[in-house]
């Protein structure tokens, strides 16, 4: 929403640029909708943004330490 507003676009403007409905934009911004990935990618492209994926968080240092410890024999 912030990027859309920073560009001076209405929800209707973003809907037209991305090829999705204004209703969907409204519902997504309000946290009330689920949609297909293709719609999300279209919206991001219209805003000149991209989505990236990163590996899940690494184990914490404590988890690593604990996994290395061996029980006393």
PDB file of C-alpha atoms in Angstrom:
ATOM      1  CA  UNK A   1       0.000   0.000   0.000  1.00  0.00           C
ATOM      2  CA  UNK A   2       2.794   2.373   0.906  1.00  0.00           C
ATOM      3  CA  UNK A   3       4.504   2.020  -2.476  1.00  0.00           C
ATOM      4  CA  UNK A   4       1.200   2.577  -4.253  1.00  0.00           C
ATOM      5  CA  UNK A   5       0.531   5.721  -2.225  1.00  0.00           C
ATOM      6  CA  UNK A   6       4.101   6.974  -2.691  1.00  0.00           C
ATOM      7  CA  UNK A   7       3.533   6.751  -6.454  1.00  0.00           C
ATOM      8  CA  UNK A   8       0.333   8.741  -6.122  1.00  0.00           C
ATOM      9  CA  UNK A   9      -1.727   5.836  -7.433  1.00  0.00           C
ATOM     10  CA  UNK A  10      -5.250   4.985  -6.397  1.00  0.00           C
ATOM     11  CA  UNK A  11      -6.304   1.384  -5.946  1.00  0.00           C
ATOM     12  CA  UNK A  12      -8.002   1.689  -9.329  1.00  0.00           C
ATOM     13  CA  UNK A  13      -4.740   2.850 -10.934  1.00  0.00           C
ATOM     14  CA  UNK A  14      -2.885  -0.153  -9.537  1.00  0.00           C
ATOM     15  CA  UNK A  15      -5.693  -2.472 -10.594  1.00  0.00           C
ATOM     16  CA  UNK A  16      -5.520  -1.173 -14.179  1.00  0.00           C
ATOM     17  CA  UNK A  17      -1.715  -1.385 -14.319  1.00  0.00           C
ATOM     18  CA  UNK A  18      -1.603  -4.900 -12.873  1.00  0.00           C
ATOM     19  CA  UNK A  19      -4.668  -6.370 -14.575  1.00  0.00           C
ATOM     20  CA  UNK A  20      -6.452  -7.376 -11.363  1.00  0.00           C
ATOM     21  CA  UNK A  21      -9.639  -5.986  -9.872  1.00  0.00           C
ATOM     22  CA  UNK A  22      -9.744  -2.938  -7.618  1.00  0.00           C
ATOM     23  CA  UNK A  23     -11.715  -5.078  -5.183  1.00  0.00           C
ATOM     24  CA  UNK A  24      -8.800  -7.524  -4.957  1.00  0.00           C
ATOM     25  CA  UNK A  25      -6.335  -4.677  -4.329  1.00  0.00           C
ATOM     26  CA  UNK A  26      -8.615  -3.357  -1.588  1.00  0.00           C
ATOM     27  CA  UNK A  27      -8.998  -6.764   0.043  1.00  0.00           C
ATOM     28  CA  UNK A  28      -5.264  -7.535  -0.123  1.00  0.00           C
ATOM     29  CA  UNK A  29      -4.345  -4.194   1.398  1.00  0.00           C
ATOM     30  CA  UNK A  30      -6.865  -4.804   4.153  1.00  0.00           C
ATOM     31  CA  UNK A  31      -5.594  -8.326   4.824  1.00  0.00           C
ATOM     32  CA  UNK A  32      -8.927  -9.846   3.865  1.00  0.00           C
ATOM     33  CA  UNK A  33      -8.062 -11.833   0.737  1.00  0.00           C
ATOM     34  CA  UNK A  34      -6.018 -14.697  -0.548  1.00  0.00           C
ATOM     35  CA  UNK A  35      -5.009 -14.820  -4.179  1.00  0.00           C
ATOM     36  CA  UNK A  36      -2.945 -16.694  -6.701  1.00  0.00           C
ATOM     37  CA  UNK A  37       0.787 -16.121  -6.953  1.00  0.00           C
ATOM     38  CA  UNK A  38       0.287 -14.889 -10.516  1.00  0.00           C
ATOM     39  CA  UNK A  39      -1.842 -12.005  -9.202  1.00  0.00           C
ATOM     40  CA  UNK A  40       0.778 -11.076  -6.614  1.00  0.00           C
ATOM     41  CA  UNK A  41       3.505 -11.111  -9.267  1.00  0.00           C
ATOM     42  CA  UNK A  42       1.380  -8.912 -11.563  1.00  0.00           C
ATOM     43  CA  UNK A  43       0.846  -6.386  -8.780  1.00  0.00           C
ATOM     44  CA  UNK A  44       4.543  -6.366  -7.899  1.00  0.00           C
ATOM     45  CA  UNK A  45       5.525  -5.920 -11.555  1.00  0.00           C
ATOM     46  CA  UNK A  46       3.147  -2.971 -11.896  1.00  0.00           C
ATOM     47  CA  UNK A  47       4.881  -1.378  -8.901  1.00  0.00           C
ATOM     48  CA  UNK A  48       8.321  -2.220 -10.338  1.00  0.00           C
ATOM     49  CA  UNK A  49       9.002  -4.539  -7.390  1.00  0.00           C
ATOM     50  CA  UNK A  50      10.077  -8.151  -7.230  1.00  0.00           C
ATOM     51  CA  UNK A  51       9.675 -10.984  -4.786  1.00  0.00           C
ATOM     52  CA  UNK A  52      12.680 -12.949  -3.594  1.00  0.00           C
ATOM     53  CA  UNK A  53      13.031 -16.144  -1.618  1.00  0.00           C
ATOM     54  CA  UNK A  54      15.669 -16.748   1.020  1.00  0.00           C
ATOM     55  CA  UNK A  55      16.687 -19.905   2.842  1.00  0.00           C
ATOM     56  CA  UNK A  56      14.911 -20.551   6.099  1.00  0.00           C
ATOM     57  CA  UNK A  57      16.692 -19.262   9.179  1.00  0.00           C
ATOM     58  CA  UNK A  58      19.781 -21.152  10.164  1.00  0.00           C
ATOM     59  CA  UNK A  59      19.898 -23.033  13.442  1.00  0.00           C
ATOM     60  CA  UNK A  60      20.684 -20.810  16.375  1.00  0.00           C
ATOM     61  CA  UNK A  61      24.164 -20.975  17.855  1.00  0.00           C
ATOM     62  CA  UNK A  62      22.713 -22.650  20.937  1.00  0.00           C
ATOM     63  CA  UNK A  63      21.080 -25.351  18.796  1.00  0.00           C
ATOM     64  CA  UNK A  64      24.406 -25.938  17.040  1.00  0.00           C
ATOM     65  CA  UNK A  65      26.262 -26.220  20.339  1.00  0.00           C
ATOM     66  CA  UNK A  66      23.716 -28.611  21.789  1.00  0.00           C
ATOM     67  CA  UNK A  67      23.808 -30.826  18.700  1.00  0.00           C
ATOM     68  CA  UNK A  68      27.592 -31.170  19.060  1.00  0.00           C
ATOM     69  CA  UNK A  69      27.474 -32.169  22.701  1.00  0.00           C
ATOM     70  CA  UNK A  70      27.760 -35.871  23.482  1.00  0.00           C
ATOM     71  CA  UNK A  71      26.366 -37.455  26.623  1.00  0.00           C
ATOM     72  CA  UNK A  72      28.982 -38.447  29.195  1.00  0.00           C
ATOM     73  CA  UNK A  73      29.814 -42.104  29.003  1.00  0.00           C
TER      74      UNK A  73
END
